[in-house]
PDB file of C-alpha atoms and ligand atoms in Angstrom:
ATOM      1  CA  MET J1432       0.000   0.000   0.000  1.00 98.00           C
ATOM      2  CA  GLN J1433       1.257   3.410  -0.992  1.00 98.00           C
ATOM      3  CA  ILE J1434       0.811   6.286   1.470  1.00 98.00           C
ATOM      4  CA  ILE J1435       0.535   9.723  -0.144  1.00 98.00           C
ATOM      5  CA  THR J1436       0.244  13.100   1.571  1.00 98.00           C
ATOM      6  CA  ASP J1437       0.569  15.416  -1.430  1.00 98.00           C
ATOM      7  CA  PRO J1438      -2.758  16.069  -3.244  1.00 98.00           C
ATOM      8  CA  LYS J1439      -1.135  16.447  -6.658  1.00 98.00           C
ATOM      9  CA  GLU J1440       0.740  13.170  -6.266  1.00 98.00           C
ATOM     10  CA  PHE J1441      -2.479  11.446  -5.182  1.00 98.00           C
ATOM     11  CA  GLN J1442      -4.193  12.887  -8.246  1.00 98.00           C
ATOM     12  CA  SER J1443      -1.479  11.753 -10.591  1.00 98.00           C
ATOM     13  CA  VAL J1444      -1.545   8.157  -9.253  1.00 98.00           C
ATOM     14  CA  CYS J1445      -5.350   7.919  -9.386  1.00 98.00           C
ATOM     15  CA  TRP J1446      -5.636   9.548 -12.792  1.00 97.00           C
ATOM     16  CA  SER J1447      -3.032   7.109 -14.142  1.00 98.00           C
ATOM     17  CA  TRP J1448      -5.448   4.294 -13.208  1.00 98.00           C
ATOM     18  CA  ARG J1449      -8.105   5.986 -15.343  1.00 95.00           C
ATOM     19  CA  GLY J1450      -5.565   6.300 -18.147  1.00 95.00           C
ATOM     20  CA  GLN J1451      -4.931   2.552 -17.970  1.00 98.00           C
ATOM     21  CA  GLY J1452      -8.665   1.843 -18.169  1.00 97.00           C
ATOM     22  CA  LEU J1453      -8.792   0.424 -14.630  1.00 98.00           C
ATOM     23  CA  THR J1454     -11.885   0.758 -12.442  1.00 98.00           C
ATOM     24  CA  SER J1455     -11.304   2.358  -9.070  1.00 98.00           C
ATOM     25  CA  ALA J1456     -13.154   3.016  -5.830  1.00 99.00           C
ATOM     26  CA  LEU J1457     -12.507   5.840  -3.374  1.00 99.00           C
ATOM     27  CA  VAL J1458     -13.472   5.590   0.289  1.00 99.00           C
ATOM     28  CA  PRO J1459     -13.261   8.969   2.058  1.00 98.00           C
ATOM     29  CA  THR J1460     -12.973   8.814   5.864  1.00 98.00           C
ATOM     30  CA  MET J1461     -11.860  10.837   8.869  1.00 98.00           C
ATOM     31  CA  GLY J1462      -9.875   7.893  10.223  1.00 98.00           C
ATOM     32  CA  PHE J1463      -9.775   6.153  13.599  1.00 98.00           C
ATOM     33  CA  LEU J1464     -10.922   3.249  11.508  1.00 98.00           C
ATOM     34  CA  HIS J1465     -13.444   0.722  12.774  1.00 98.00           C
ATOM     35  CA  ALA J1466     -15.223  -2.239  11.238  1.00 98.00           C
ATOM     36  CA  GLY J1467     -17.799   0.067   9.597  1.00 98.00           C
ATOM     37  CA  HIS J1468     -15.039   1.754   7.591  1.00 98.00           C
ATOM     38  CA  ILE J1469     -13.475  -1.623   6.854  1.00 98.00           C
ATOM     39  CA  SER J1470     -16.802  -2.851   5.441  1.00 98.00           C
ATOM     40  CA  LEU J1471     -16.576   0.001   2.908  1.00 98.00           C
ATOM     41  CA  PHE J1472     -12.982  -0.933   2.025  1.00 98.00           C
ATOM     42  CA  THR J1473     -14.027  -4.565   1.618  1.00 98.00           C
ATOM     43  CA  TRP J1474     -16.849  -3.593  -0.740  1.00 98.00           C
ATOM     44  CA  ALA J1475     -14.433  -1.389  -2.697  1.00 98.00           C
ATOM     45  CA  ARG J1476     -11.836  -4.173  -2.912  1.00 98.00           C
ATOM     46  CA  ALA J1477     -14.440  -6.609  -4.256  1.00 98.00           C
ATOM     47  CA  ASN J1478     -15.902  -4.183  -6.791  1.00 98.00           C
ATOM     48  CA  ALA J1479     -13.009  -2.208  -8.253  1.00 98.00           C
ATOM     49  CA  GLU J1480      -9.578  -2.976  -9.618  1.00 98.00           C
ATOM     50  CA  LYS J1481      -7.929  -0.207  -7.596  1.00 98.00           C
ATOM     51  CA  VAL J1482      -8.888   1.058  -4.152  1.00 99.00           C
ATOM     52  CA  ALA J1483      -8.020   4.461  -2.735  1.00 99.00           C
ATOM     53  CA  ALA J1484      -8.932   5.588   0.773  1.00 99.00           C
ATOM     54  CA  SER J1485      -8.499   8.982   2.345  1.00 98.00           C
ATOM     55  CA  ILE J1486      -8.114   9.914   5.980  1.00 98.00           C
ATOM     56  CA  PHE J1487      -8.651  13.587   6.566  1.00 98.00           C
ATOM     57  CA  VAL J1488     -10.206  15.183   9.628  1.00 98.00           C
ATOM     58  CA  ASN J1489     -11.709  17.990   7.615  1.00 98.00           C
ATOM     59  CA  PRO J1490     -11.642  21.195   9.685  1.00 98.00           C
ATOM     60  CA  THR J1491     -14.278  22.982   7.598  1.00 97.00           C
ATOM     61  CA  GLN J1492     -17.033  20.540   8.546  1.00 98.00           C
ATOM     62  CA  PHE J1493     -16.615  21.161  12.284  1.00 97.00           C
ATOM     63  CA  GLY J1494     -18.380  24.041  14.001  1.00 96.00           C
ATOM     64  CA  PRO J1495     -16.515  26.325  16.436  1.00 93.00           C
ATOM     65  CA  ASN J1496     -17.793  24.447  19.505  1.00 89.00           C
ATOM     66  CA  GLU J1497     -17.390  20.957  18.074  1.00 94.00           C
ATOM     67  CA  ASP J1498     -14.787  18.280  18.652  1.00 92.00           C
ATOM     68  CA  LEU J1499     -12.196  18.987  15.921  1.00 96.00           C
ATOM     69  CA  ASP J1500      -9.281  19.234  18.347  1.00 94.00           C
ATOM     70  CA  ARG J1501     -10.154  16.089  20.248  1.00 94.00           C
ATOM     71  CA  TYR J1502     -11.382  14.024  17.293  1.00 96.00           C
ATOM     72  CA  PRO J1503      -9.692  10.622  17.820  1.00 96.00           C
ATOM     73  CA  ARG J1504      -6.709   9.908  15.587  1.00 97.00           C
ATOM     74  CA  ASP J1505      -4.496   6.873  15.029  1.00 97.00           C
ATOM     75  CA  PRO J1506      -2.655   7.235  11.710  1.00 97.00           C
ATOM     76  CA  GLU J1507      -0.360   4.249  12.240  1.00 97.00           C
ATOM     77  CA  GLY J1508      -3.103   1.880  13.357  1.00 98.00           C
ATOM     78  CA  ASP J1509      -5.272   3.137  10.498  1.00 98.00           C
ATOM     79  CA  ALA J1510      -2.537   2.489   7.930  1.00 98.00           C
ATOM     80  CA  ALA J1511      -2.183  -1.097   9.182  1.00 98.00           C
ATOM     81  CA  LYS J1512      -5.952  -1.659   8.956  1.00 98.00           C
ATOM     82  CA  ALA J1513      -6.187  -0.131   5.500  1.00 98.00           C
ATOM     83  CA  ARG J1514      -3.280  -2.241   4.252  1.00 98.00           C
ATOM     84  CA  GLU J1515      -4.900  -5.345   5.714  1.00 98.00           C
ATOM     85  CA  ALA J1516      -8.198  -4.513   3.969  1.00 98.00           C
ATOM     86  CA  GLY J1517      -6.464  -4.320   0.588  1.00 98.00           C
ATOM     87  CA  VAL J1518      -6.338  -0.554   0.058  1.00 98.00           C
ATOM     88  CA  ASP J1519      -3.866   0.299  -2.736  1.00 98.00           C
ATOM     89  CA  VAL J1520      -3.346   3.977  -1.954  1.00 98.00           C
ATOM     90  CA  LEU J1521      -3.966   5.757   1.346  1.00 98.00           C
ATOM     91  CA  PHE J1522      -4.229   9.531   1.061  1.00 98.00           C
ATOM     92  CA  LEU J1523      -3.319  11.402   4.269  1.00 98.00           C
ATOM     93  CA  PRO J1524      -3.222  15.103   3.449  1.00 98.00           C
ATOM     94  CA  GLU J1525      -2.456  17.918   5.882  1.00 98.00           C
ATOM     95  CA  PRO J1526      -5.125  20.635   6.239  1.00 98.00           C
ATOM     96  CA  GLY J1527      -2.756  23.193   4.703  1.00 98.00           C
ATOM     97  CA  ALA J1528      -2.373  21.059   1.587  1.00 98.00           C
ATOM     98  CA  MET J1529      -6.141  20.750   1.119  1.00 98.00           C
ATOM     99  CA  TYR J1530      -6.855  24.399   1.993  1.00 98.00           C
ATOM    100  CA  PRO J1531      -3.814  26.431   0.974  1.00 98.00           C
ATOM    101  CA  GLU J1532      -3.551  30.189   1.631  1.00 98.00           C
ATOM    102  CA  GLY J1533      -6.282  31.996  -0.232  1.00 98.00           C
ATOM    103  CA  PHE J1534      -8.639  29.006  -0.564  1.00 98.00           C
ATOM    104  CA  ALA J1535     -11.992  30.659  -1.357  1.00 98.00           C
ATOM    105  CA  THR J1536     -14.390  28.106  -2.837  1.00 98.00           C
ATOM    106  CA  THR J1537     -17.360  26.468  -1.133  1.00 98.00           C
ATOM    107  CA  VAL J1538     -19.712  23.868  -2.565  1.00 98.00           C
ATOM    108  CA  SER J1539     -23.142  24.298  -1.021  1.00 98.00           C
ATOM    109  CA  VAL J1540     -26.130  22.026  -1.627  1.00 98.00           C
ATOM    110  CA  ALA J1541     -29.371  23.853  -0.825  1.00 97.00           C
ATOM    111  CA  GLY J1542     -32.510  22.327   0.674  1.00 96.00           C
ATOM    112  CA  LEU J1543     -31.304  18.861   1.616  1.00 97.00           C
ATOM    113  CA  THR J1544     -28.851  20.374   4.087  1.00 97.00           C
ATOM    114  CA  GLU J1545     -31.362  22.464   6.006  1.00 96.00           C
ATOM    115  CA  GLY J1546     -32.962  19.892   8.330  1.00 97.00           C
ATOM    116  CA  LEU J1547     -31.696  17.047  10.528  1.00 98.00           C
ATOM    117  CA  CYS J1548     -27.947  17.437  11.195  1.00 97.00           C
ATOM    118  CA  GLY J1549     -27.833  20.601   9.075  1.00 97.00           C
ATOM    119  CA  ALA J1550     -30.146  22.404  11.499  1.00 97.00           C
ATOM    120  CA  SER J1551     -27.886  21.947  14.516  1.00 95.00           C
ATOM    121  CA  ARG J1552     -24.586  21.986  12.616  1.00 96.00           C
ATOM    122  CA  PRO J1553     -24.719  25.103  10.415  1.00 96.00           C
ATOM    123  CA  GLY J1554     -22.074  24.993   7.700  1.00 97.00           C
ATOM    124  CA  HIS J1555     -21.316  21.324   8.321  1.00 98.00           C
ATOM    125  CA  PHE J1556     -22.573  20.106   4.947  1.00 98.00           C
ATOM    126  CA  ASP J1557     -20.835  22.919   3.071  1.00 98.00           C
ATOM    127  CA  GLY J1558     -17.613  21.599   4.573  1.00 98.00           C
ATOM    128  CA  VAL J1559     -18.527  18.035   3.643  1.00 98.00           C
ATOM    129  CA  ALA J1560     -19.599  18.870   0.078  1.00 98.00           C
ATOM    130  CA  THR J1561     -16.506  20.976  -0.547  1.00 98.00           C
ATOM    131  CA  VAL J1562     -14.036  18.399   0.702  1.00 98.00           C
ATOM    132  CA  VAL J1563     -15.800  15.516  -1.045  1.00 99.00           C
ATOM    133  CA  ALA J1564     -15.849  17.509  -4.310  1.00 98.00           C
ATOM    134  CA  LYS J1565     -12.095  18.018  -3.923  1.00 98.00           C
ATOM    135  CA  LEU J1566     -11.479  14.359  -3.142  1.00 98.00           C
ATOM    136  CA  LEU J1567     -13.572  13.247  -6.127  1.00 98.00           C
ATOM    137  CA  LEU J1568     -11.704  15.585  -8.459  1.00 98.00           C
ATOM    138  CA  LEU J1569      -8.361  14.424  -7.097  1.00 98.00           C
ATOM    139  CA  ALA J1570      -9.135  10.712  -7.374  1.00 98.00           C
ATOM    140  CA  MET J1571     -11.694  10.713 -10.217  1.00 98.00           C
ATOM    141  CA  PRO J1572     -12.742   7.211  -9.151  1.00 98.00           C
ATOM    142  CA  THR J1573     -15.255   5.052 -10.986  1.00 98.00           C
ATOM    143  CA  THR J1574     -17.146   4.749  -7.686  1.00 98.00           C
ATOM    144  CA  ALA J1575     -17.033   6.544  -4.352  1.00 99.00           C
ATOM    145  CA  VAL J1576     -18.247   4.620  -1.313  1.00 99.00           C
ATOM    146  CA  PHE J1577     -20.101   6.069   1.683  1.00 98.00           C
ATOM    147  CA  GLY J1578     -22.008   4.679   4.661  1.00 98.00           C
ATOM    148  CA  GLN J1579     -25.760   4.951   5.166  1.00 98.00           C
ATOM    149  CA  LYS J1580     -25.091   5.820   8.796  1.00 98.00           C
ATOM    150  CA  ASP J1581     -24.577   9.362   7.554  1.00 98.00           C
ATOM    151  CA  TRP J1582     -27.791   9.180   5.493  1.00 98.00           C
ATOM    152  CA  GLN J1583     -28.123  12.924   4.999  1.00 98.00           C
ATOM    153  CA  GLN J1584     -24.476  13.205   3.958  1.00 98.00           C
ATOM    154  CA  LEU J1585     -25.039  10.479   1.381  1.00 98.00           C
ATOM    155  CA  ALA J1586     -28.106  12.303   0.007  1.00 98.00           C
ATOM    156  CA  VAL J1587     -26.149  15.570  -0.187  1.00 98.00           C
ATOM    157  CA  ILE J1588     -23.268  13.921  -2.027  1.00 98.00           C
ATOM    158  CA  ARG J1589     -25.591  12.183  -4.480  1.00 98.00           C
ATOM    159  CA  ARG J1590     -27.239  15.514  -5.249  1.00 98.00           C
ATOM    160  CA  MET J1591     -23.925  17.339  -5.627  1.00 98.00           C
ATOM    161  CA  VAL J1592     -22.582  14.692  -7.996  1.00 98.00           C
ATOM    162  CA  ARG J1593     -25.784  14.837 -10.038  1.00 98.00           C
ATOM    163  CA  ASP J1594     -25.946  18.632 -10.106  1.00 98.00           C
ATOM    164  CA  LEU J1595     -22.285  19.108 -11.016  1.00 98.00           C
ATOM    165  CA  ASP J1596     -22.167  16.189 -13.506  1.00 98.00           C
ATOM    166  CA  ILE J1597     -19.242  14.626 -11.679  1.00 98.00           C
ATOM    167  CA  PRO J1598     -18.682  11.329 -13.519  1.00 98.00           C
ATOM    168  CA  VAL J1599     -18.626   9.006 -10.520  1.00 98.00           C
ATOM    169  CA  ALA J1600     -21.064   6.399  -9.219  1.00 98.00           C
ATOM    170  CA  ILE J1601     -22.010   6.792  -5.547  1.00 98.00           C
ATOM    171  CA  GLU J1602     -22.358   3.591  -3.555  1.00 99.00           C
ATOM    172  CA  GLY J1603     -24.167   3.748  -0.200  1.00 98.00           C
ATOM    173  CA  ARG J1604     -23.441   0.851   2.146  1.00 98.00           C
ATOM    174  CA  PRO J1605     -25.478  -0.414   5.124  1.00 98.00           C
ATOM    175  CA  ILE J1606     -24.758   0.613   8.692  1.00 98.00           C
ATOM    176  CA  PHE J1607     -22.265  -1.704  10.346  1.00 98.00           C
ATOM    177  CA  ARG J1608     -23.130  -2.306  14.005  1.00 98.00           C
ATOM    178  CA  GLU J1609     -21.618  -3.642  17.200  1.00 98.00           C
ATOM    179  CA  SER J1610     -23.076  -6.982  18.284  1.00 98.00           C
ATOM    180  CA  ASP J1611     -25.440  -5.126  20.657  1.00 98.00           C
ATOM    181  CA  GLY J1612     -26.777  -2.977  17.812  1.00 98.00           C
ATOM    182  CA  LEU J1613     -24.870   0.273  18.426  1.00 98.00           C
ATOM    183  CA  ALA J1614     -23.881   1.804  15.082  1.00 98.00           C
ATOM    184  CA  MET J1615     -20.099   1.814  14.872  1.00 98.00           C
ATOM    185  CA  SER J1616     -18.614   5.298  15.077  1.00 98.00           C
ATOM    186  CA  SER J1617     -15.194   6.733  15.792  1.00 96.00           C
ATOM    187  CA  ARG J1618     -16.921   8.852  18.438  1.00 96.00           C
ATOM    188  CA  ASN J1619     -18.171   5.843  20.442  1.00 97.00           C
ATOM    189  CA  VAL J1620     -14.855   5.916  22.351  1.00 97.00           C
ATOM    190  CA  TYR J1621     -16.036   9.128  24.023  1.00 96.00           C
ATOM    191  CA  LEU J1622     -18.922   7.347  25.775  1.00 97.00           C
ATOM    192  CA  SER J1623     -18.593   6.618  29.477  1.00 97.00           C
ATOM    193  CA  PRO J1624     -19.049   2.916  30.366  1.00 97.00           C
ATOM    194  CA  GLN J1625     -22.538   3.763  31.668  1.00 96.00           C
ATOM    195  CA  ASP J1626     -23.534   5.565  28.487  1.00 97.00           C
ATOM    196  CA  ARG J1627     -21.954   2.881  26.331  1.00 98.00           C
ATOM    197  CA  ALA J1628     -24.235   0.392  28.112  1.00 98.00           C
ATOM    198  CA  LEU J1629     -27.315   2.523  27.310  1.00 98.00           C
ATOM    199  CA  ALA J1630     -26.305   3.447  23.743  1.00 98.00           C
ATOM    200  CA  PRO J1631     -27.786   0.306  22.082  1.00 98.00           C
ATOM    201  CA  HIS J1632     -31.186   1.816  22.926  1.00 98.00           C
ATOM    202  CA  VAL J1633     -30.621   4.288  20.095  1.00 98.00           C
ATOM    203  CA  GLN J1634     -31.164   1.462  17.614  1.00 98.00           C
ATOM    204  CA  LYS J1635     -33.654  -0.411  19.797  1.00 98.00           C
ATOM    205  CA  GLY J1636     -35.867   2.671  19.700  1.00 98.00           C
ATOM    206  CA  LEU J1637     -35.635   2.834  15.919  1.00 98.00           C
ATOM    207  CA  GLN J1638     -36.627  -0.814  15.690  1.00 98.00           C
ATOM    208  CA  ALA J1639     -39.550  -0.105  18.011  1.00 98.00           C
ATOM    209  CA  ALA J1640     -40.630   2.657  15.621  1.00 98.00           C
ATOM    210  CA  ARG J1641     -40.526   0.174  12.753  1.00 98.00           C
ATOM    211  CA  ALA J1642     -42.683  -2.217  14.794  1.00 98.00           C
ATOM    212  CA  TRP J1643     -45.174   0.585  15.605  1.00 98.00           C
ATOM    213  CA  LYS J1644     -45.505   1.330  11.912  1.00 98.00           C
ATOM    214  CA  ALA J1645     -45.981  -2.374  11.145  1.00 98.00           C
ATOM    215  CA  GLN J1646     -48.754  -2.382  13.750  1.00 98.00           C
ATOM    216  CA  GLY J1647     -50.515   0.437  11.911  1.00 98.00           C
ATOM    217  CA  VAL J1648     -49.157   3.686  13.373  1.00 98.00           C
ATOM    218  CA  THR J1649     -48.682   5.828  10.272  1.00 97.00           C
ATOM    219  CA  SER J1650     -48.753   9.330  11.748  1.00 98.00           C
ATOM    220  CA  ALA J1651     -45.178  10.628  11.643  1.00 98.00           C
ATOM    221  CA  ARG J1652     -45.932  12.880  14.593  1.00 98.00           C
ATOM    222  CA  GLU J1653     -47.119   9.936  16.673  1.00 98.00           C
ATOM    223  CA  LEU J1654     -44.079   7.856  15.705  1.00 98.00           C
ATOM    224  CA  THR J1655     -41.632  10.611  16.608  1.00 98.00           C
ATOM    225  CA  GLN J1656     -43.458  11.367  19.871  1.00 98.00           C
ATOM    226  CA  ARG J1657     -43.388   7.711  20.868  1.00 98.00           C
ATOM    227  CA  LEU J1658     -39.712   7.423  19.981  1.00 98.00           C
ATOM    228  CA  THR J1659     -38.814  10.599  21.869  1.00 98.00           C
ATOM    229  CA  ALA J1660     -40.609   9.215  24.925  1.00 98.00           C
ATOM    230  CA  TYR J1661     -38.773   5.904  24.509  1.00 98.00           C
ATOM    231  CA  TYR J1662     -35.407   7.675  24.538  1.00 98.00           C
ATOM    232  CA  LYS J1663     -36.331   9.831  27.529  1.00 98.00           C
ATOM    233  CA  ASP J1664     -37.146   6.704  29.452  1.00 98.00           C
ATOM    234  CA  ALA J1665     -34.400   4.355  28.215  1.00 98.00           C
ATOM    235  CA  ILE J1666     -31.492   6.832  27.942  1.00 98.00           C
ATOM    236  CA  PRO J1667     -32.129   9.538  30.518  1.00 97.00           C
ATOM    237  CA  THR J1668     -28.571  10.865  30.197  1.00 96.00           C
ATOM    238  CA  ALA J1669     -28.980  11.649  26.480  1.00 98.00           C
ATOM    239  CA  ARG J1670     -30.681  14.749  25.103  1.00 97.00           C
ATOM    240  CA  PRO J1671     -32.250  14.269  21.685  1.00 98.00           C
ATOM    241  CA  ASP J1672     -30.993  16.765  19.095  1.00 98.00           C
ATOM    242  CA  TYR J1673     -33.660  15.576  16.673  1.00 98.00           C
ATOM    243  CA  VAL J1674     -36.011  12.636  16.267  1.00 98.00           C
ATOM    244  CA  ALA J1675     -37.384  12.919  12.740  1.00 98.00           C
ATOM    245  CA  CYS J1676     -39.476  10.947  10.316  1.00 98.00           C
ATOM    246  CA  VAL J1677     -38.569  12.024   6.791  1.00 98.00           C
ATOM    247  CA  HIS J1678     -38.833  10.969   3.177  1.00 98.00           C
ATOM    248  CA  PRO J1679     -35.733   8.842   2.518  1.00 97.00           C
ATOM    249  CA  GLU J1680     -34.758  10.731  -0.656  1.00 96.00           C
ATOM    250  CA  THR J1681     -35.969  14.291  -0.272  1.00 96.00           C
ATOM    251  CA  LEU J1682     -35.446  14.284   3.524  1.00 97.00           C
ATOM    252  CA  ALA J1683     -38.647  16.319   3.753  1.00 97.00           C
ATOM    253  CA  PRO J1684     -40.451  15.859   7.092  1.00 98.00           C
ATOM    254  CA  LEU J1685     -43.438  13.542   6.683  1.00 98.00           C
ATOM    255  CA  GLU J1686     -46.921  13.820   8.102  1.00 98.00           C
ATOM    256  CA  ASP J1687     -48.068  10.458   6.812  1.00 98.00           C
ATOM    257  CA  ALA J1688     -45.448   7.721   7.213  1.00 98.00           C
ATOM    258  CA  SER J1689     -47.414   5.018   5.420  1.00 97.00           C
ATOM    259  CA  GLY J1690     -45.162   5.252   2.327  1.00 98.00           C
ATOM    260  CA  PRO J1691     -41.345   5.233   2.260  1.00 98.00           C
ATOM    261  CA  ALA J1692     -40.157   6.660   5.561  1.00 98.00           C
ATOM    262  CA  LEU J1693     -36.822   7.064   7.288  1.00 98.00           C
ATOM    263  CA  MET J1694     -36.566   7.548  11.020  1.00 98.00           C
ATOM    264  CA  ALA J1695     -33.415   9.547  11.704  1.00 98.00           C
ATOM    265  CA  VAL J1696     -32.123  10.536  15.119  1.00 98.00           C
ATOM    266  CA  ALA J1697     -29.263  12.397  16.758  1.00 98.00           C
ATOM    267  CA  LEU J1698     -28.721  12.329  20.511  1.00 98.00           C
ATOM    268  CA  PHE J1699     -26.312  14.279  22.655  1.00 98.00           C
ATOM    269  CA  PHE J1700     -24.754  11.912  25.154  1.00 98.00           C
ATOM    270  CA  PRO J1701     -22.527  13.622  27.731  1.00 96.00           C
ATOM    271  CA  GLY J1702     -19.415  12.500  25.813  1.00 94.00           C
ATOM    272  CA  ALA J1703     -20.550  12.459  22.197  1.00 95.00           C
ATOM    273  CA  ARG J1704     -23.341  13.247  19.788  1.00 96.00           C
ATOM    274  CA  LEU J1705     -24.468   9.992  18.145  1.00 98.00           C
ATOM    275  CA  ILE J1706     -26.592   9.575  15.031  1.00 98.00           C
ATOM    276  CA  ASP J1707     -28.483   6.604  13.653  1.00 98.00           C
ATOM    277  CA  ASN J1708     -31.335   5.911  11.254  1.00 98.00           C
ATOM    278  CA  LEU J1709     -33.623   3.154  10.026  1.00 98.00           C
ATOM    279  CA  LEU J1710     -35.944   2.751   7.062  1.00 98.00           C
ATOM    280  CA  LEU J1711     -39.332   1.975   8.527  1.00 98.00           C
ATOM    281  CA  ASP J1712     -40.420  -0.335   5.701  1.00 88.00           C
TER     282      ASP J1712
HETATM  283  P1  LIG C  19     -16.209   9.033   9.088  1.00 51.81           P
HETATM  284  O1  LIG C  19     -14.797   8.591   9.232  1.00 51.81           O
HETATM  285  O2  LIG C  19     -17.018   8.899  10.335  1.00 51.81           O
HETATM  286  O3  LIG C  19     -16.337  10.372   8.412  1.00 51.81           O
HETATM  287  O4  LIG C  19     -16.902   8.006   8.084  1.00 51.81           O
HETATM  288  C1  LIG C  19     -16.336   7.741   6.828  1.00 51.81           C
HETATM  289  C2  LIG C  19     -17.315   6.934   6.026  1.00 51.81           C
HETATM  290  O5  LIG C  19     -17.608   5.723   6.717  1.00 51.81           O
HETATM  291  C3  LIG C  19     -18.658   7.664   5.817  1.00 51.81           C
HETATM  292  O6  LIG C  19     -19.130   7.388   4.512  1.00 51.81           O
HETATM  293  C4  LIG C  19     -19.523   7.023   6.860  1.00 51.81           C
HETATM  294  O7  LIG C  19     -20.896   7.048   6.539  1.00 51.81           O
HETATM  295  C5  LIG C  19     -18.991   5.613   6.869  1.00 51.81           C
HETATM  296  N1  LIG C  19     -19.311   4.965   8.130  1.00 51.81           N
HETATM  297  C6  LIG C  19     -19.073   5.434   9.387  1.00 51.81           C
HETATM  298  N2  LIG C  19     -19.553   4.583  10.308  1.00 51.81           N
HETATM  299  C7  LIG C  19     -20.127   3.564   9.629  1.00 51.81           C
HETATM  300  C8  LIG C  19     -20.812   2.380  10.013  1.00 51.81           C
HETATM  301  N3  LIG C  19     -21.012   2.068  11.288  1.00 51.81           N
HETATM  302  N4  LIG C  19     -21.250   1.555   9.032  1.00 51.81           N
HETATM  303  C9  LIG C  19     -21.059   1.856   7.729  1.00 51.81           C
HETATM  304  N5  LIG C  19     -20.420   2.952   7.298  1.00 51.81           N
HETATM  305  C10 LIG C  19     -19.964   3.808   8.234  1.00 51.81           C
END
């Protein structure tokens, strides 16, 4: 596995794959790799001739009071895991190389970014869209791979790629979970042992919502109220940021959840803000 820190060098290696007619997959990450990330690498390895991964804790997607400075990092451990998973090129740029003096461009996707995480993290998706646009233009992969855990992020990236005619297929992969159901996240290490023990209720609540719908509850308001009450009871230490029932593609809030519906939640635990989601059908 080749490790590259210089964006232009990364671009020249990835573009040479295109020149040779090879298919490639890019997996962008912020590192501190866990089995969820590895599941994306494994998909990429099985579906493309060349695999590139990036690890970049992108400063522009963090708000002023967020956890940029304490975001967990383990570049050496990550490199070993990426090598093991069959990554061909690991891109590890420095912030100054991605955003040199005078950097002035922002990619902003309207509408889709307004609700859910966008409401409590203003500017977050501009940071995401801008860095992903850069990574796609550097790597020009056949396919870029993202996790459905960040459902809104995936929707934003799909829209950006469509709107800007970026010639890349976007692959969204299922949420990879701990054996107790907690969605894997680099931020799970911030949870106290007590909160870690309660955190599986995030998914249990979502599954309960799916069961309520199956039993005939189709009012989105009723589903979100029930789920909010479930969390209050089961995870008293967590404060919901949002509990939302939305259309899976437009992310528009639903009134009637009898058709396609996504339940998406974010909860502030004392140590970390966790997100999760589940299609109710
Ligand atoms: P991150 O390093 O958290 O920015 O995540 C990098 C990529 O991995 C994103 O596309 C995430 O959606 C994806 N990802 C993170 N956690 C999981 C998970 N538990 N299962 C599947 N994909 C994930």
